[in-house]
Coordinates of C-alpha atoms in Angstrom, one line a residue:
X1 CA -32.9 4.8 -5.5
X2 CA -29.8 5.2 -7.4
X3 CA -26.8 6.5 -5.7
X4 CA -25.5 9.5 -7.7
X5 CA -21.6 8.7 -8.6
X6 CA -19.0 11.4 -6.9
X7 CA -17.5 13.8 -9.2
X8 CA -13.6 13.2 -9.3
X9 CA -13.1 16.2 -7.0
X10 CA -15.6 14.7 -4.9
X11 CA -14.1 11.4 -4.7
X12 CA -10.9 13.2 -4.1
X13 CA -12.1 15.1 -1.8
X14 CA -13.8 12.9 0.8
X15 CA -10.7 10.6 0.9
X16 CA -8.5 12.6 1.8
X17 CA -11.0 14.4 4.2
X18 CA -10.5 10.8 5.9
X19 CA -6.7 10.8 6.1
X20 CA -6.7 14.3 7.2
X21 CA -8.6 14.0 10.2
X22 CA -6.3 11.0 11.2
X23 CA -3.4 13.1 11.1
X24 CA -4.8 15.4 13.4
X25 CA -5.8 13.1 16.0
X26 CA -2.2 11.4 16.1
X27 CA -0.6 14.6 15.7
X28 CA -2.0 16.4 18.4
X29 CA 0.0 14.2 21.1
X30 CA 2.7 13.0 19.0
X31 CA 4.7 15.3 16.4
X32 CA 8.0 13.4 16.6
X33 CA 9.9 12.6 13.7
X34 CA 11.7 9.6 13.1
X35 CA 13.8 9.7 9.9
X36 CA 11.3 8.9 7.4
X37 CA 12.2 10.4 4.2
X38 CA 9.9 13.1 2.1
X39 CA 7.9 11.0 0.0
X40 CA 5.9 13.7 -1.9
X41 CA 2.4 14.3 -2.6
X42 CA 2.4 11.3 -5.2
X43 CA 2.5 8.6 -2.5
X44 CA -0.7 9.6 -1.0
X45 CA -2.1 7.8 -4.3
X46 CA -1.4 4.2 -3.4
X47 CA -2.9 5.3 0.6
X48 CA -6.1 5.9 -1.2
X49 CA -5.9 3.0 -3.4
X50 CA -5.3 1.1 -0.1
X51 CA -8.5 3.0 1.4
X52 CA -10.6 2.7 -1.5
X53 CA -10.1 -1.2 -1.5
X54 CA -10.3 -1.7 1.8
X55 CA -14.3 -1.9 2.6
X56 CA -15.1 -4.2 -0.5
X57 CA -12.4 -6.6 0.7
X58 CA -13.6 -7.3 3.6
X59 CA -17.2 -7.2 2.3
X60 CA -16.4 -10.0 -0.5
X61 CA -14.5 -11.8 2.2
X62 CA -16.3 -12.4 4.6
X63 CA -18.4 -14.2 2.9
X64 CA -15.9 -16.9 2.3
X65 CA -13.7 -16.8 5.3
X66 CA -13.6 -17.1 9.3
X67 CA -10.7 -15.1 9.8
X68 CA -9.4 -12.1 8.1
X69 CA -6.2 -10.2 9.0
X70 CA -4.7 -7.1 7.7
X71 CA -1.2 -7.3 7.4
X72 CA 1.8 -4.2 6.3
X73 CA 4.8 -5.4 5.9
X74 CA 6.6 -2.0 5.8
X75 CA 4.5 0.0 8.4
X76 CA 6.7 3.0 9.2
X77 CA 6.0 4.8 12.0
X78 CA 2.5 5.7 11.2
X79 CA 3.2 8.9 10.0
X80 CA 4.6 10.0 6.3
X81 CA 5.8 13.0 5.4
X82 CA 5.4 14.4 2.1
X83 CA 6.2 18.1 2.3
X84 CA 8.2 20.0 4.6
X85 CA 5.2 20.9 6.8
X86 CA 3.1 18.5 6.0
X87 CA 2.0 14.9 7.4
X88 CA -0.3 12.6 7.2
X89 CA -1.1 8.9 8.4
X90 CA 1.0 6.2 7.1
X91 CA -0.6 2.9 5.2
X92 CA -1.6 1.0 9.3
X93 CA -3.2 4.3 10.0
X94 CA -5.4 4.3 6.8
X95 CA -6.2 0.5 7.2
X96 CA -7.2 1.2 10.8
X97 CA -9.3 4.0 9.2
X98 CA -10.9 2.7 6.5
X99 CA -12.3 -0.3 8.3
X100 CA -16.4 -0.2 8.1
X101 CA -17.6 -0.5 11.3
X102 CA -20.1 -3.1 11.0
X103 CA -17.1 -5.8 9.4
X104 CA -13.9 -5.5 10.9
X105 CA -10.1 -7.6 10.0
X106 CA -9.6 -9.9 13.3
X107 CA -6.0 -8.6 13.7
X108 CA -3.6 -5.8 12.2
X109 CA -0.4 -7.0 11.9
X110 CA 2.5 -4.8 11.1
X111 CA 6.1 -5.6 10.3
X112 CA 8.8 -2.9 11.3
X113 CA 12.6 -3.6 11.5
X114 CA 13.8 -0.4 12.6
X115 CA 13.0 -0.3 16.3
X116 CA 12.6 3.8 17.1
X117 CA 9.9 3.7 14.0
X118 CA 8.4 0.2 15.9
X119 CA 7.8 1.8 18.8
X120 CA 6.2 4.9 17.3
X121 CA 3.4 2.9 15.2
X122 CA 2.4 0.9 18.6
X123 CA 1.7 4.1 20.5
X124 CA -0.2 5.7 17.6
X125 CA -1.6 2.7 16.3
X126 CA -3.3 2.4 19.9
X127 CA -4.3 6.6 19.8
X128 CA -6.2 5.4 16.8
X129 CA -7.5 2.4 17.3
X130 CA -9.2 3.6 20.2
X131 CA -11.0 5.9 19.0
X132 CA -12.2 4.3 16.2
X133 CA -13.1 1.4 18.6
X134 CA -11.1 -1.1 16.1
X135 CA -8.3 -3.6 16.5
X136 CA -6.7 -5.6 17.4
X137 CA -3.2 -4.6 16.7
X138 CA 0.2 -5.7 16.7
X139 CA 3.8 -4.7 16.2
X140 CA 7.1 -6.7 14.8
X141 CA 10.0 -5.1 15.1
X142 CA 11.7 -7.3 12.9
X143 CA 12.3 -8.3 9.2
X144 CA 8.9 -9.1 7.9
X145 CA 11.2 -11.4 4.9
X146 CA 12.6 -13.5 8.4
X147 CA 9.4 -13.3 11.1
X148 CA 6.3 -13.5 8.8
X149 CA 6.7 -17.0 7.5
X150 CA 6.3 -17.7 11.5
X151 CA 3.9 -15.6 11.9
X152 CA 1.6 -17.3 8.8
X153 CA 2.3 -20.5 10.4
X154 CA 0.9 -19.3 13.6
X155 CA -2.0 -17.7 11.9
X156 CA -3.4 -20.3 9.3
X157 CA -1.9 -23.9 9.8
X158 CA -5.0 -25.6 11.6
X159 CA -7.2 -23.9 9.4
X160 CA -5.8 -22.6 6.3
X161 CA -9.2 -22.8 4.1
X162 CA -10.7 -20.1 6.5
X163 CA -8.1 -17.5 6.5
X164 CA -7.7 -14.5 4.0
X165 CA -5.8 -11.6 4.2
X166 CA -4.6 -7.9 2.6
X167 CA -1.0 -7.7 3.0
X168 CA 0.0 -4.5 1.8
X169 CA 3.8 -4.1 0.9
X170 CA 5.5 -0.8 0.8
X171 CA 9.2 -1.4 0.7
X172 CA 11.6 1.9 0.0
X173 CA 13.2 -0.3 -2.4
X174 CA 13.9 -3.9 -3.3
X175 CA 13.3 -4.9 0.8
X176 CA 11.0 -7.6 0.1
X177 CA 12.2 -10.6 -0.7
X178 CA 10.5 -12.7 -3.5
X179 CA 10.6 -15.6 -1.1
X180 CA 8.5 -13.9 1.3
X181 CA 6.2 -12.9 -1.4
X182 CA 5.8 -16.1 -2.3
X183 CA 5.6 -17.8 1.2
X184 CA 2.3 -15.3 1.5
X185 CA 0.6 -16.1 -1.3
X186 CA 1.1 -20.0 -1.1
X187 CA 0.2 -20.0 2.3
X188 CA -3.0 -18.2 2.2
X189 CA -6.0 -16.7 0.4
X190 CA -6.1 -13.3 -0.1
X191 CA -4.9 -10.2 -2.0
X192 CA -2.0 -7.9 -1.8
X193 CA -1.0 -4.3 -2.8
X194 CA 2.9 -3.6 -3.7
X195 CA 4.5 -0.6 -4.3
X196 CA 6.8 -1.7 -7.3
X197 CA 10.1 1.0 -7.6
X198 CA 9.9 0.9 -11.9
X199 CA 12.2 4.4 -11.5
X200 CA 14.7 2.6 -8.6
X201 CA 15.2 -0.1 -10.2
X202 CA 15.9 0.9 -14.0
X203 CA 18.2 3.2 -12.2
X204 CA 20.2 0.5 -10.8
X205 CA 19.5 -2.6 -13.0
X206 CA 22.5 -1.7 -15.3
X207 CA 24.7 -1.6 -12.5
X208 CA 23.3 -4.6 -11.2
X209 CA 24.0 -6.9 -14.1
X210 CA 27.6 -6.3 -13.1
X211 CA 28.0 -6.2 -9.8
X212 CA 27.6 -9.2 -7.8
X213 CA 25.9 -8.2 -4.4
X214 CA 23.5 -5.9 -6.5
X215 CA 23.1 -8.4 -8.7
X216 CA 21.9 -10.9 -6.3
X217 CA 19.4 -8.2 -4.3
X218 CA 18.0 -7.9 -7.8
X219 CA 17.5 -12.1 -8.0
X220 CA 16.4 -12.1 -4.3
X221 CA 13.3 -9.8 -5.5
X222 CA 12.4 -11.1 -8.4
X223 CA 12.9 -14.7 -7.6
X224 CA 15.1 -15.4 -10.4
X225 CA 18.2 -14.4 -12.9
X226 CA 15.8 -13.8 -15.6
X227 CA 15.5 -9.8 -15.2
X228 CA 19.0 -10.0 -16.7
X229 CA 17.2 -10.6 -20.1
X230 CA 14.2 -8.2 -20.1
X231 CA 14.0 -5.4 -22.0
X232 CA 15.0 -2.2 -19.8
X233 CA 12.1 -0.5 -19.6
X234 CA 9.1 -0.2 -16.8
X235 CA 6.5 -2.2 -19.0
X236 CA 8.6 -4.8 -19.6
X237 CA 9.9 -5.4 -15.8
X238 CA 6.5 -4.6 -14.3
X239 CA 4.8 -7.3 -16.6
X240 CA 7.5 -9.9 -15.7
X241 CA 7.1 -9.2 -11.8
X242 CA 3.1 -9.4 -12.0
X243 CA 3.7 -13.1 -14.2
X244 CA 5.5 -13.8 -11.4
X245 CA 2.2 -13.2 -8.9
X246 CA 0.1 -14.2 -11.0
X247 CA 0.3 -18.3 -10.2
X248 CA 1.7 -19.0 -6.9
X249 CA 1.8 -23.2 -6.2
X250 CA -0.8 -23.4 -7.8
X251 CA -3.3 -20.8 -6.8
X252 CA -3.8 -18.2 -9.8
X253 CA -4.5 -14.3 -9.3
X254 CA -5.3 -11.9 -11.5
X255 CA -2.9 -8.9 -11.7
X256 CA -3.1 -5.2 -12.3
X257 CA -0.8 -2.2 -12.2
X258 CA -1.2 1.5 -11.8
X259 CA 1.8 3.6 -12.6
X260 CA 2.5 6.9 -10.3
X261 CA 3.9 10.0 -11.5
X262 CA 5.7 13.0 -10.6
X263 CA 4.5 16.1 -11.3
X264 CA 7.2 16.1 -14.0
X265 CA 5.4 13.3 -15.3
X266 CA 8.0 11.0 -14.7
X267 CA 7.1 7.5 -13.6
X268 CA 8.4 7.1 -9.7
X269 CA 7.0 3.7 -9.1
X270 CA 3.8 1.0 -9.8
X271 CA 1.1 0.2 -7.4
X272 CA 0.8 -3.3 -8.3
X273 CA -2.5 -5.5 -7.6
X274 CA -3.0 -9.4 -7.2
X275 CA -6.2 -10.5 -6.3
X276 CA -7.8 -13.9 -6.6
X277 CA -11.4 -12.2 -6.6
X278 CA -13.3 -11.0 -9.8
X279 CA -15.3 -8.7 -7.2
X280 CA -12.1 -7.2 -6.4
X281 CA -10.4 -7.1 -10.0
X282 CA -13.9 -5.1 -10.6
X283 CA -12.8 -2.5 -8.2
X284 CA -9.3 -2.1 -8.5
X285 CA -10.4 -1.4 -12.3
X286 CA -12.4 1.4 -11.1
X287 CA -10.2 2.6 -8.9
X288 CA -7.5 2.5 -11.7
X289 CA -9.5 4.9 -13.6
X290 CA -9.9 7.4 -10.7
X291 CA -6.2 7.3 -10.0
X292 CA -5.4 7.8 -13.5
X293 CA -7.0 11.2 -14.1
X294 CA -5.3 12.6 -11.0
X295 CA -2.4 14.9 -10.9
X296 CA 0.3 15.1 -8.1
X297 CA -0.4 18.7 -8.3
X298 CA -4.4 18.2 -7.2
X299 CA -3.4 16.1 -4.6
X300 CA -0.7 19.2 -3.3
X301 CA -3.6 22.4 -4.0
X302 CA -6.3 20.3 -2.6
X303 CA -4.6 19.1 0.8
X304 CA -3.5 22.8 0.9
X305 CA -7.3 24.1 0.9
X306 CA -8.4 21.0 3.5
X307 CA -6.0 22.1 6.1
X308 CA -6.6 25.8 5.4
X309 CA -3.1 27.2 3.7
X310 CA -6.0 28.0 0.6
X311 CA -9.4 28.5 0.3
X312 CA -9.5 28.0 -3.5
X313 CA -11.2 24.6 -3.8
X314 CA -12.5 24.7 -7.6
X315 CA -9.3 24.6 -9.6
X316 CA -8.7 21.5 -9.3
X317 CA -9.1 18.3 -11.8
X318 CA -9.1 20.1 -14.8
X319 CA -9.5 18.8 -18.7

């Protein structure tokens, strides 16, 4: 029997269904703020991407692999904002959610410098993975570019051929360090998700090429002087990041992007794909198209409807 495909509201729709009821459960015993900023309705496009990739990871990899871990490298708190009333889960929430029940990651690691916001994700990451009978878990509160090349060695250095991971990197900014990037894809198999800031840093790369402690935050990410030379434009510094990923020491991925606009169709950032899969390459092309026919505003009238501020649930996803 053929499976009939979901329509895009439908597809929409049941994701964020998923991330919806995980708000609620954390939320009912724990509605504390801890300085996160407003993100907007646009971010909840790379926590879907990060669901919808999720159950065919761990499908394809275990196949290959012993061990599989889940790692976040900016977890947050667990919670995001993205509206002045409104909440949902933060990227460990969604991995912890979107976990199939019969093939499970055998640990959930999550890096968090800022210790308020560490201490947070650990109680809610333990609300939730209790009730979805998943885990284990585990908190850093400390600079994933200076405790996870420790926390690799721990994981994978008696058996490196058998481990794989997801990392998922979601810096504010220019956090992440291209040593660590590359410290994670040497060390390992596996895949990673990265929220690229295209708007951040064309904001800042002018004022970069002359100032020297900007300057060298810009080098630290990319790896190298060469962004001074690239053309100033998203295109041209997204493509020179994902050649960057794309061979690691000697272990090639294949690399995609998927830009992410405001609803004044500006370009805020690029969720940025490397995967050494074709399975996965496969999905994330899918998922790509999905992504790209959905407006910020859909994502704002539709999470309205789910948690009752609307009842109008057709107007959505139009031309």
């Amino acid at each position: 029997m053929v499976r009939r495909k979901l329509s895009q509201h439908e597809w929409l729709e049941r994701r964020l269904k998923q991330l919806i009821n995980l708000s609620t459960k954390i939320l009912a015993v724990d509605r504390a703020e801890y300085g996160e900023p407003k993100y907007g309705f646009w971010s909840l496009k790379k926590e879907i991407a990060l669901m919808y990739c999720i159950w065919p990871f761990l499908q394809i990899a275990k196949e290959h692999f012993d061990f599989n871990y889940y790692l976040d490298l900016f977890a947050g708190s667990g919670m995001m904002k993205v509206d002045e009333n409104m909440f949902f889960v933060g990227s460990p929430m969604v991995a912890l959610g979107g976990t199939p029940p019969n093939v499970k990651f055998d640990g959930y690691l999550c890096f968090e410098n800022q210790r308020s916001r560490a201490n947070a994700l650990d109680r809610r990451l333990m609300i939730v993975s209790d009730e979805l009978k998943t885990g284990p878990c585990r908190v850093f509160s400390q600079d994933c570019n200076q405790q996870l090349p420790l926390i690799l060695k721990s994981i994978d250095d008696s058996q490196p051929d058998k481990v794989c991971f997801l990392a998922f990197v979601d810096p504010e900014g220019l956090e992440i360090d291209w040593s660590t990037v590359e410290t994670l894809l040497k060390s390992s198999r596996g895949d990673m998700i990265l929220t690229f800031s295209t708007s951040g840093i064309l904001r800042n790369i002018g004022e970069a090429k002359d100032h020297d402690a900007l300057g060298e935050t810009f080098t630290r990410f990319f790896g190298s002087e060469d962004w001074r030379n690239l053309e100033v434009n998203g295109d041209s510094l997204v493509q020179f990041y994902k050649s960057r990923l794309a061979n690691v020491d000697g272990k090639a991925r294949t690399t995609y992007n998927i830009p992410v606009k405001d609803e004044s169709n500006h370009r805020l950032y690029d969720i940025v794909f490397a995967t050494g899969s074709a399975g996965m390459g496969n999905v994330i092309s899918d998922l790509n198209e999905r992504l790209d026919r959905i407006r910020t505003r859909d994502f704002r009238s539709l999470c309205s409807a789910l948690v009752g501020e609307s009842t109008q649930l057709n107007d959505f996803l139009q031309g």
